[in-house]
Coordinates of C-alpha atoms and ligand atoms in Angstrom, one line a residue:
X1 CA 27.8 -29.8 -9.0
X2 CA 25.7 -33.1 -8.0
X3 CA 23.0 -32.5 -5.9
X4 CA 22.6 -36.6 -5.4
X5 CA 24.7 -37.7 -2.2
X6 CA 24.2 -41.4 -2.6
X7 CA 28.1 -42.1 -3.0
X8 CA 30.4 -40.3 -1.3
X9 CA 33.6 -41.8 -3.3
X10 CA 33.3 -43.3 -6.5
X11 CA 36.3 -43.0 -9.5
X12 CA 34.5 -41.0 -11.9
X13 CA 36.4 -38.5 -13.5
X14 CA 34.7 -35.6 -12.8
X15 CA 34.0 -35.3 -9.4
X16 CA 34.8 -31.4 -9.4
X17 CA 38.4 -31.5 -9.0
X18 CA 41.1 -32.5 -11.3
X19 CA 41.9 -36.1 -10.2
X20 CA 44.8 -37.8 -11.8
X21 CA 43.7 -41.1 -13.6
X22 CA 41.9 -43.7 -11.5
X23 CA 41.8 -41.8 -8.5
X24 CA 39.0 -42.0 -6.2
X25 CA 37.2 -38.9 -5.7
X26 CA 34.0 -37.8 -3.4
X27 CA 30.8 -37.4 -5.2
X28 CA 29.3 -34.6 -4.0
X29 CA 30.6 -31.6 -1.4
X30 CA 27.8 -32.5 1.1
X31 CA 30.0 -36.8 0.9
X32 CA 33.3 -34.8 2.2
X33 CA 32.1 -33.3 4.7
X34 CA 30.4 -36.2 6.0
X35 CA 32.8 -38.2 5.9
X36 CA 35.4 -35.7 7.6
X37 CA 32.6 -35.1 10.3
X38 CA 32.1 -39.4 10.0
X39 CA 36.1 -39.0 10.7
X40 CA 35.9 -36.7 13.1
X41 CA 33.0 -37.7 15.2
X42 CA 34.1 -40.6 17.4
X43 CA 35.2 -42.0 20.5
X44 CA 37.4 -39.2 21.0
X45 CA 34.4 -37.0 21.9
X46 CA 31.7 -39.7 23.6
X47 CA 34.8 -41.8 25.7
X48 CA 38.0 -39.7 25.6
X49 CA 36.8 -36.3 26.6
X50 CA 35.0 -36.7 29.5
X51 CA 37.2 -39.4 31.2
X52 CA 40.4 -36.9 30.5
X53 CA 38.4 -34.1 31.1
X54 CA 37.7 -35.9 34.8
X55 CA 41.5 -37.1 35.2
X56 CA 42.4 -33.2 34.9
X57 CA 40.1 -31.9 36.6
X58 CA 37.2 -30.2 34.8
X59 CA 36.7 -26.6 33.8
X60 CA 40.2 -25.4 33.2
X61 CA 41.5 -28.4 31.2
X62 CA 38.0 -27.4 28.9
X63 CA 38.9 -24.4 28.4
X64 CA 42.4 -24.9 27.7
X65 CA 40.8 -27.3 25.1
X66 CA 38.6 -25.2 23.7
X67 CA 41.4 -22.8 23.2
X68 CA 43.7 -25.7 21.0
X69 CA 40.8 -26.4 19.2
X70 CA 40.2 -23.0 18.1
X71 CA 43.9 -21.3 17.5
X72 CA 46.1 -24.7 16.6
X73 CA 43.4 -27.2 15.4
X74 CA 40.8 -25.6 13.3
X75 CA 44.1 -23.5 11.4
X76 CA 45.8 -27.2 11.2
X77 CA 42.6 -28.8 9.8
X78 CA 42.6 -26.4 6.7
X79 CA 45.7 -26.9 6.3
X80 CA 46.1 -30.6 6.4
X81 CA 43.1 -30.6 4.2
X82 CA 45.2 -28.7 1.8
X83 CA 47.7 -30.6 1.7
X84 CA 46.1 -33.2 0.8
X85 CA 43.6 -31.6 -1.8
X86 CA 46.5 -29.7 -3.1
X87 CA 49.1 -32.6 -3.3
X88 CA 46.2 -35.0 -5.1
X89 CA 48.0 -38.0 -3.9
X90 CA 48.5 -40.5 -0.2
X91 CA 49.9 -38.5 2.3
X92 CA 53.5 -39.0 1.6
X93 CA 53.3 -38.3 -1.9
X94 CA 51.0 -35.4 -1.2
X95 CA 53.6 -33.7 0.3
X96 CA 56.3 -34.4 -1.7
X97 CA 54.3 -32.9 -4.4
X98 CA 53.6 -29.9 -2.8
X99 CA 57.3 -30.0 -1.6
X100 CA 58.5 -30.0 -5.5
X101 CA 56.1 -27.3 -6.3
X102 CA 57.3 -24.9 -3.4
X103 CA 61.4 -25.9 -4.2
X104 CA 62.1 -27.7 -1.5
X105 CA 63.7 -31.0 -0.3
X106 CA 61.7 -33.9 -1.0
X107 CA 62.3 -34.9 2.5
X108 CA 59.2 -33.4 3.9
X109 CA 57.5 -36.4 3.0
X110 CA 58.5 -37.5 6.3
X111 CA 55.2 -35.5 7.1
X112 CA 53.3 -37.8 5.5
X113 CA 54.6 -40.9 6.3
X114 CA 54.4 -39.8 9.7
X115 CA 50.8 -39.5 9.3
X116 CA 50.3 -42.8 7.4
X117 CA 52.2 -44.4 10.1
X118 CA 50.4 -42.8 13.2
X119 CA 46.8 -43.7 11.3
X120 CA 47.8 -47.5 11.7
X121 CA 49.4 -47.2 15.4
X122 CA 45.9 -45.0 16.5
X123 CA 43.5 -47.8 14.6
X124 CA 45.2 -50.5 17.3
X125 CA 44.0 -49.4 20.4
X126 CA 41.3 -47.6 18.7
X127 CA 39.1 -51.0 17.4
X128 CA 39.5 -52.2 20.8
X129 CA 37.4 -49.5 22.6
X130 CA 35.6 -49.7 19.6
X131 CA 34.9 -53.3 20.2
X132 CA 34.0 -52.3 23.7
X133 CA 31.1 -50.2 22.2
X134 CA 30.1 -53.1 20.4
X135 CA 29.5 -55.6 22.7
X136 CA 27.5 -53.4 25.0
X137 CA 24.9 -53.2 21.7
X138 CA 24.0 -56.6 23.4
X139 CA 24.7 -56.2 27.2
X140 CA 22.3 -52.9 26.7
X141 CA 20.1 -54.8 24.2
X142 CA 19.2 -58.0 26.9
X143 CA 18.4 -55.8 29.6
X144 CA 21.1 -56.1 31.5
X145 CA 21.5 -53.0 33.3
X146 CA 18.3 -53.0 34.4
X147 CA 17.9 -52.1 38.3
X148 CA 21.6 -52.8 38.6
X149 CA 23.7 -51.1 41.3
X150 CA 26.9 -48.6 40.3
X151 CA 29.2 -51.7 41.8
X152 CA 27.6 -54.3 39.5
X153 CA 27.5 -52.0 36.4
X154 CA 31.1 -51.4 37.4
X155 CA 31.9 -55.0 37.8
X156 CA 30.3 -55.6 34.2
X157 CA 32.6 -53.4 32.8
X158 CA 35.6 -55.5 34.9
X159 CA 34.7 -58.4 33.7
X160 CA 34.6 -57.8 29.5
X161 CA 38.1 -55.8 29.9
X162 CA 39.5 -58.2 31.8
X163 CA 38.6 -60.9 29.5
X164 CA 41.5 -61.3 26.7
X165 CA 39.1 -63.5 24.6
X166 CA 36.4 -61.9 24.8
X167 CA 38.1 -58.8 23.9
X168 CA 40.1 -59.7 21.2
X169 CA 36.3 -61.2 19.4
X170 CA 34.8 -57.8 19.9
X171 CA 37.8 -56.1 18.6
X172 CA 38.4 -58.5 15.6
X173 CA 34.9 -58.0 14.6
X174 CA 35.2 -54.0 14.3
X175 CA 38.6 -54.6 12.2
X176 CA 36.8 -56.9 10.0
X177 CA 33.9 -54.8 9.5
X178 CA 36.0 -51.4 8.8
X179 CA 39.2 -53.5 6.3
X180 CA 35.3 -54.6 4.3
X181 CA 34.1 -51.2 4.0
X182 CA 38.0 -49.8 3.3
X183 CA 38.5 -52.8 0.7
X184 CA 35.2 -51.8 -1.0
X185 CA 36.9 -48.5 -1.8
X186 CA 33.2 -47.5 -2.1
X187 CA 31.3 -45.5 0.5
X188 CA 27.9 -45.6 0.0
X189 CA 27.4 -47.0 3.0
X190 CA 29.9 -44.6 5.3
X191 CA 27.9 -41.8 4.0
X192 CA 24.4 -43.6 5.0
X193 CA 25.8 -44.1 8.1
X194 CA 27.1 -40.9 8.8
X195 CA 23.6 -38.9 7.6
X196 CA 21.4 -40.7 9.9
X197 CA 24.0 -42.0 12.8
X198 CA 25.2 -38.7 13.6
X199 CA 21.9 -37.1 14.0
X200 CA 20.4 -40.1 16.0
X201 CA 23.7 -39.8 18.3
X202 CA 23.0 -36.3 18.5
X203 CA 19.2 -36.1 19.6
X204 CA 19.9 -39.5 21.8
X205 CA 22.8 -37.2 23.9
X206 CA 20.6 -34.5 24.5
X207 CA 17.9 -37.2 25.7
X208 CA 20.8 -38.2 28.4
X209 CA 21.3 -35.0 28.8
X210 CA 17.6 -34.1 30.2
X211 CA 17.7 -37.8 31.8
X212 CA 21.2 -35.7 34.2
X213 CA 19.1 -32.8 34.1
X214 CA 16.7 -35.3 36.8
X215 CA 19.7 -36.6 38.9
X216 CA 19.8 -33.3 41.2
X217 CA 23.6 -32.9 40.2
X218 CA 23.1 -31.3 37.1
X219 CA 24.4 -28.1 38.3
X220 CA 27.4 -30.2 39.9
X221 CA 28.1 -31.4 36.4
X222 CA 27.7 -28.0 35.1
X223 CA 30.0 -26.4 37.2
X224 CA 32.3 -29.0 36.8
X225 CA 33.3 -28.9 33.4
X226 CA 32.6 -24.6 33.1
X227 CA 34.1 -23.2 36.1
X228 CA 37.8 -23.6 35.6
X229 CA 39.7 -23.8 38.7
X230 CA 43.8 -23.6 37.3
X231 CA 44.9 -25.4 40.4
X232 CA 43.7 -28.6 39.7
X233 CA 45.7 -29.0 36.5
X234 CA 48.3 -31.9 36.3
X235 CA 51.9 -31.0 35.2
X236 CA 50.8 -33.0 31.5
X237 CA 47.3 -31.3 30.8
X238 CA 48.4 -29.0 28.9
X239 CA 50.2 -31.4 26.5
X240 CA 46.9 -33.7 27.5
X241 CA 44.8 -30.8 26.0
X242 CA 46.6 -29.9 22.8
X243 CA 46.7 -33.8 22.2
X244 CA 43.2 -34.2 22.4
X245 CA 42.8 -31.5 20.2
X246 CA 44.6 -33.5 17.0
X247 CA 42.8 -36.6 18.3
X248 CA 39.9 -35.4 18.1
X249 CA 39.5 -33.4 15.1
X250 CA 41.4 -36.3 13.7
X251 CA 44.8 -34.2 12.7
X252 CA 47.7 -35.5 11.3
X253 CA 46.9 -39.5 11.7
X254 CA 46.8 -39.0 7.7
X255 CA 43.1 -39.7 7.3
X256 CA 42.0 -35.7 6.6
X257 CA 44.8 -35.4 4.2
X258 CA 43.6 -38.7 2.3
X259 CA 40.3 -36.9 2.1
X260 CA 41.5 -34.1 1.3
X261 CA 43.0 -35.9 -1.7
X262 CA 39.4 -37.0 -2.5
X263 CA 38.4 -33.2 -2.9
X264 CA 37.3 -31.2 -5.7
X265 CA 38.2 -27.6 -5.7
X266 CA 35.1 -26.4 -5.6
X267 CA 34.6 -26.5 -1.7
X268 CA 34.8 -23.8 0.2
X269 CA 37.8 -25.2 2.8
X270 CA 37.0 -22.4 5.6
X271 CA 33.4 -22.8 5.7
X272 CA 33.8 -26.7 5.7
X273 CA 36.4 -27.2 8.3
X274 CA 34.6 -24.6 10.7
X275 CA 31.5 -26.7 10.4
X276 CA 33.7 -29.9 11.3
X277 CA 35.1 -28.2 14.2
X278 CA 32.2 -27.1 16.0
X279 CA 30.3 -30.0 15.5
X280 CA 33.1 -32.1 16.3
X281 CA 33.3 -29.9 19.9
X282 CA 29.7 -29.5 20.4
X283 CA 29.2 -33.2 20.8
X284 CA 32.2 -33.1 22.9
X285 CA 30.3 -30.9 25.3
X286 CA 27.1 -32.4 25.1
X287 CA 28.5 -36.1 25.8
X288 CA 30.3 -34.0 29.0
X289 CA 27.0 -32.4 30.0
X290 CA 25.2 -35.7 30.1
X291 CA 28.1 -37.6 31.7
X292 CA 29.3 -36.0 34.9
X293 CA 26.1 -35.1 37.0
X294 CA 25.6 -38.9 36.4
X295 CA 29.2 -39.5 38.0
X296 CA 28.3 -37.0 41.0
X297 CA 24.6 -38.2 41.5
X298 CA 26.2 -42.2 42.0
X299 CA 29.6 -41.3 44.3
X300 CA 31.7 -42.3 41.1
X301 CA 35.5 -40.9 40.5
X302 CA 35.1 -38.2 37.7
X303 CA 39.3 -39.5 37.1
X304 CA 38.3 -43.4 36.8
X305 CA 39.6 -43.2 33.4
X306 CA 39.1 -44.8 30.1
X307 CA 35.6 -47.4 31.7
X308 CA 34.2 -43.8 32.4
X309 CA 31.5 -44.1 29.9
X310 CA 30.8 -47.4 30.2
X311 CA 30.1 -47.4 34.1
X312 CA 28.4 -43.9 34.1
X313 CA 26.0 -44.1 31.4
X314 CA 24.8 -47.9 31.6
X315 CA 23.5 -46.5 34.9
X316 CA 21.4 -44.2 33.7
X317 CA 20.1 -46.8 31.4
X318 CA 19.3 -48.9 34.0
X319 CA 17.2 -46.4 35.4
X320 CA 15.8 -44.7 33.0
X321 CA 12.5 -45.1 31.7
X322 CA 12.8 -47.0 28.5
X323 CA 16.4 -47.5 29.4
X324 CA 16.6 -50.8 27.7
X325 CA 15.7 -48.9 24.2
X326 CA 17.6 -45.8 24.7
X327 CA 21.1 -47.7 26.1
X328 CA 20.5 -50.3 22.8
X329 CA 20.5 -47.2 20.6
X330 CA 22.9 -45.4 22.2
X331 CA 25.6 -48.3 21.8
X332 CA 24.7 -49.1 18.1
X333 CA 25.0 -45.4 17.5
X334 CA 28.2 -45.1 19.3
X335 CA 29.6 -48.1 17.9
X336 CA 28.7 -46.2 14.2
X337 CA 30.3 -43.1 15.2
X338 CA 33.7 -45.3 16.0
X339 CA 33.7 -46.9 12.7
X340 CA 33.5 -44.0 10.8
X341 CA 36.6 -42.9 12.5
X342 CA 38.1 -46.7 12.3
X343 CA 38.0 -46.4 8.4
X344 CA 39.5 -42.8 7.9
X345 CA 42.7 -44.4 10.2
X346 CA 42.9 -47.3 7.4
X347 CA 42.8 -45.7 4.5
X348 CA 45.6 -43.5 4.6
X349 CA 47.7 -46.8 4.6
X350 CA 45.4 -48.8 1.9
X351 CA 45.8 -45.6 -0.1
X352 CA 49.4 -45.8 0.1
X353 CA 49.7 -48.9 -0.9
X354 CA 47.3 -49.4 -3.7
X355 CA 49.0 -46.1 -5.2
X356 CA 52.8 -46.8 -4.5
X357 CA 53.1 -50.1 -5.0
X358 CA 50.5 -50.7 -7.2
X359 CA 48.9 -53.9 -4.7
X360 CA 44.7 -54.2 -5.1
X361 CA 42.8 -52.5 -2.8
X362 CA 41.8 -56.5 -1.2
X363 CA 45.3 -57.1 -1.1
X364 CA 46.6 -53.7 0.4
X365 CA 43.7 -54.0 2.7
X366 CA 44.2 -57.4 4.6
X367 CA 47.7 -56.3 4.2
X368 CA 47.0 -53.5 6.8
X369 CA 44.4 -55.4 8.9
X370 CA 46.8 -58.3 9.9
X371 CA 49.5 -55.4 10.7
X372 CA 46.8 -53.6 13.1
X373 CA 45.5 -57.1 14.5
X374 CA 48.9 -58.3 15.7
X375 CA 49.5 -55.0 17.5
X376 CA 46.0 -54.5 18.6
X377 CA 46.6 -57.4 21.0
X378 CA 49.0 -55.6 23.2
X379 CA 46.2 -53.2 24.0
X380 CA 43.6 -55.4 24.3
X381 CA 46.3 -57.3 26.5
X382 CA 46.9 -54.0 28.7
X383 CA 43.9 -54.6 30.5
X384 CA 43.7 -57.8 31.4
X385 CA 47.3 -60.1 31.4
X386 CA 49.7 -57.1 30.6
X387 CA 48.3 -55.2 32.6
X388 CA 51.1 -55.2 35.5
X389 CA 53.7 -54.9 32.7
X390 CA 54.0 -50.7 32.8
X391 CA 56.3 -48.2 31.4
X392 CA 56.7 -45.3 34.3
X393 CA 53.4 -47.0 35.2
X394 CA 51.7 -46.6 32.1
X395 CA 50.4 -49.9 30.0
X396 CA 51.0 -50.6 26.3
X397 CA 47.7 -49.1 25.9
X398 CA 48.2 -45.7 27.7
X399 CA 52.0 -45.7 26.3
X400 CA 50.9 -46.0 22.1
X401 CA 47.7 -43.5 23.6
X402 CA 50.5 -40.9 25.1
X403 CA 52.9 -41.2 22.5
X404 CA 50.8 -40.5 19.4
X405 CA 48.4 -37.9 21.5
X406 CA 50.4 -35.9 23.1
X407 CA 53.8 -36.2 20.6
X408 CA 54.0 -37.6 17.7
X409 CA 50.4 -35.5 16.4
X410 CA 51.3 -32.2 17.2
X411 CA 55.0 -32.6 16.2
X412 CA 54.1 -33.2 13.0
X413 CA 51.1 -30.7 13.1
X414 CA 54.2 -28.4 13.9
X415 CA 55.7 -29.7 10.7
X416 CA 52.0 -29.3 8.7
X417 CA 52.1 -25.6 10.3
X418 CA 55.5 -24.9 9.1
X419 CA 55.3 -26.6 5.6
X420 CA 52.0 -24.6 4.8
X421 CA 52.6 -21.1 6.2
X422 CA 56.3 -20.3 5.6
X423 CA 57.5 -23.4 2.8
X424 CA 54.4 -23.2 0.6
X425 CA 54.0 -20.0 -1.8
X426 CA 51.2 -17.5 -0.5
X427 CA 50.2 -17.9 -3.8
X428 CA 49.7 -21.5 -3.9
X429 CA 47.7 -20.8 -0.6
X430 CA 45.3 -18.4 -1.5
X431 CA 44.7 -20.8 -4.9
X432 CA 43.1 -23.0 -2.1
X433 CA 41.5 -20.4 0.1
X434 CA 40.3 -18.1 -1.9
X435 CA 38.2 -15.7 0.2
X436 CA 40.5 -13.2 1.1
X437 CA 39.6 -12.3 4.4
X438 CA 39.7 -16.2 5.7
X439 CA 43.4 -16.4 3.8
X440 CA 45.0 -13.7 5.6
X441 CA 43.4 -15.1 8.7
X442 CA 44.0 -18.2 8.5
X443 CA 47.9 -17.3 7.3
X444 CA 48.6 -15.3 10.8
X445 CA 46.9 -18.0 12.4
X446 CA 48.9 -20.7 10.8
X447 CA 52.3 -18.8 10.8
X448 CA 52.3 -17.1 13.8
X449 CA 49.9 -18.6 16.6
X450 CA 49.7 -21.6 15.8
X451 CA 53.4 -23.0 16.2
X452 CA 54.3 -20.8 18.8
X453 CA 51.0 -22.6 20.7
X454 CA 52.7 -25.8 19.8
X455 CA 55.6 -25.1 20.9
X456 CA 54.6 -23.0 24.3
X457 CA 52.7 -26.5 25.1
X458 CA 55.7 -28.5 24.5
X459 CA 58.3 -26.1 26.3
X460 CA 56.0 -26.4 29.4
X461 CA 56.0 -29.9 29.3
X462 CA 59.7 -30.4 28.7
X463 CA 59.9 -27.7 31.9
X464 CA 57.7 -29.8 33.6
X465 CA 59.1 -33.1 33.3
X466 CA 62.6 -32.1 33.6
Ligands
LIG1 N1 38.7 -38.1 15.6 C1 38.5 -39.5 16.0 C2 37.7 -39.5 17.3 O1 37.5 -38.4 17.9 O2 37.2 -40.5 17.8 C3 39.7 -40.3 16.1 C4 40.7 -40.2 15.0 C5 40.3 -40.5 13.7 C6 41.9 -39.7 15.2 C7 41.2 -40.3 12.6 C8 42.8 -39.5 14.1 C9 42.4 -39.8 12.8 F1 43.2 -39.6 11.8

């Protein structure tokens, strides 16, 4: 195997697999996981999971997490990974591959195509937190939230949301940015990014998390998000939960199975997808850690929703010493950590594309981006002139949030369950996981546990709502 990481895709022929002709194909072992962590790694953990987190709650919507993660997603990962290793081709195809091999309809496609589809309808409201992240590079970067009061921070944040222009730039810009590096096809620079961003993010958490440790509320925080008190779940958090789950581990929104596609058969896909998932939830935790004893030391509403981040931690920086630095690296790192996720939601489309209908990766690219743009504007629009205009008071935003979260993922990582632990043969299975202990494992896991969790979550929902 290489021992050089400097590309992490490239279409050389021999990247340890057996890619069909042309195919792109990662470099090395250490590029995958990279850029599955890269994909993995994201808003989801730094903005979603604390502001959900604080809408349900605290410690028992964790654990509940914690428990998704551990008996649904990490079993799904592997197999979505499969899948796409396996099938050596864009998600639908993938599947349809695999389907043909196992005997079956050619209808499971839908899988794929499901996840192709999701990846685009995630990447619109995605690039316009994204762009949030962005612009507060500069807001951090001048020295803005210097001295300022919780109120003014909070009326910072007001004002960029609530300004459709301004938005739609910021936005626009992380689009372009991510359709360059997708068009390039080649990700030198995603793996550059990922090696020394993810770190940097890393040690600059902790440093927030020493900076809570001062508030006096640290113990607040603490007990906030560890001791889990089952009465103040909402009727949804379970469904909330298992959502988050998929989102963050980036489940079936077609990007891990595209990668997957990328992969040589030389990884080991156990030991890899662990390392994703705990990584993926330790910085989950951390970003938690460093986030609510900031909310209790200032009076704020751990439930404020998705500004959460951007209210809480600007106030730290603004009274922190060498705030100024640490909130201007914090944002650029942040703002890294989205765009790695940003491009694994474009590619399974540009993927499909270039290998279906045969369009250039330029072509199949701006193709995509215009799609995404158009229907990024009814998010950006959700908080600022749409946002009166709700759906059983939910905006466009929180609607194409809910639907893909909470539905459309683990329906089809129902499907993904199904397809891999009772369609596909247990011999095709163990080709891919080897190790005999982690097949049989991950098998009951993936037969068993797994879909039953799915379903339990969506039984109790249906109850719920009915
Ligand atoms: N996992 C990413 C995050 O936590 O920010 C978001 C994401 C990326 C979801 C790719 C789904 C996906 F396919």
């Amino acid at each position: 195997m290489q021992k050089n990481a400097t590309a992490s895709i490239n279409t050389a022929a021999n990247a340890g697999g057996m890619p069909a002709a042309g195919r792109l194909n990662w470099s090395t072992r250490m590029a995958f996981i990279l850029a599955a962590t890269g994909s993995a790694v994201g808003l989801g953990n730094i903005w979603k999971f604390p502001y959900i987190t604080g809408e349900n709650g605290g410690g028992a919507f964790v654990l509940l997490y914690l428990f998704c993660i551990a008996l649904i997603g990490i079993p799904l990962l592997i197999a979505e990974v499969m899948i796409g290793r396996r099938g050596k081709h864009s998600p639908p195809d993938a599947m349809k591959a695999l389907a043909k091999e196992a005997g079956v309809s050619r209808h499971w496609s839908l899988v794929g195509w499901v996840g192709v589809i999701t990846g685009f309808l995630l990447l619109s409201f995605y690039l316009v937190v994204a762009g949030w992240a962005v612009s507060y590079i500069f807001t951090a970067g001048t020295g803005a939230f210097h001295g300022a009061s919780g109120d003014e921070i909070g009326a910072m944040f007001g004002g960029l949301v609530g300004d459709p222009v301004a938005t739609t730039v910021w936005g626009s810009v992380v689009l372009l940015i991510t359709s360059a590096i997708v068009i390039k096809g080649v990700k030198q620079g995603l793996e550059r990014a990922v090696t020394t961003m993810m770190p940097g993010l890393l040690v600059l958490l902790l440093v927030l998390v020493g900076y809570a440790m001062t508030t006096g509320h640290f113990a607040e925080g603490v007990n906030f998000m560890f001791n889990p008190d089952f009465s103040k779940l909402t009727g949804t958090s379970v469904l909330v939960a298992l959502g988050h789950a998929f989102f963050s581990l980036s489940l079936a929104g077609g990007g891990m199975m595209t990668y997957g596609s990328y992969l040589g058969k030389d990884v080991s896909l156990g030991k890899t997808v662990l390392t994703i998932g705990v990584l993926d939830t330790l910085v989950a935790l951390i970003a938690g850690l460093a986030i609510f004893p900031i909310v209790f030391a200032n009076n704020l509403e751990p439930g404020a929703g998705p500004g959460l981040i951007f209210v809480t931690l600007p106030i730290a920086f603004g009274q922190m010493p060498m705030g100024q630095v640490v909130g201007l690296l914090f944002f650029i790192m942040l703002s890294f950590a989205a765009l790695t996720s940003a491009i694994s939601l474009m590619e399974p489309a540009v993927s499909f594309l270039t290998e279906k209908k045969g369009y250039s990766r330029l072509k199949a690219g701006s193709m995509t981006a215009a799609g995404i743009w158009v229907l990024s504007l009814g998010s950006v629009f959700s908080f600022n002139i749409w946002q009166d205009h709700t759906l059983y008071g939910k905006t466009f935003f929180d609607v194409l949030d809910y639907l893909t979260s909470s539905w459309i993922m683990p329906l089809s990582g129902l499907a993904m369950a199904v397809f891999t632990g009772w369609v596909m043969k247990k011999t095709s299975t163990k080709e891919e996981l080897p190790n005999g202990m982690t097949h049989t494992l991950w098998r009951f896991l993936i037969r068993y546990i797994t879909p039953v969790g799915i379903l339990a979550v969506f039984l109790n929902a249906i109850g719920v709502m009915g």
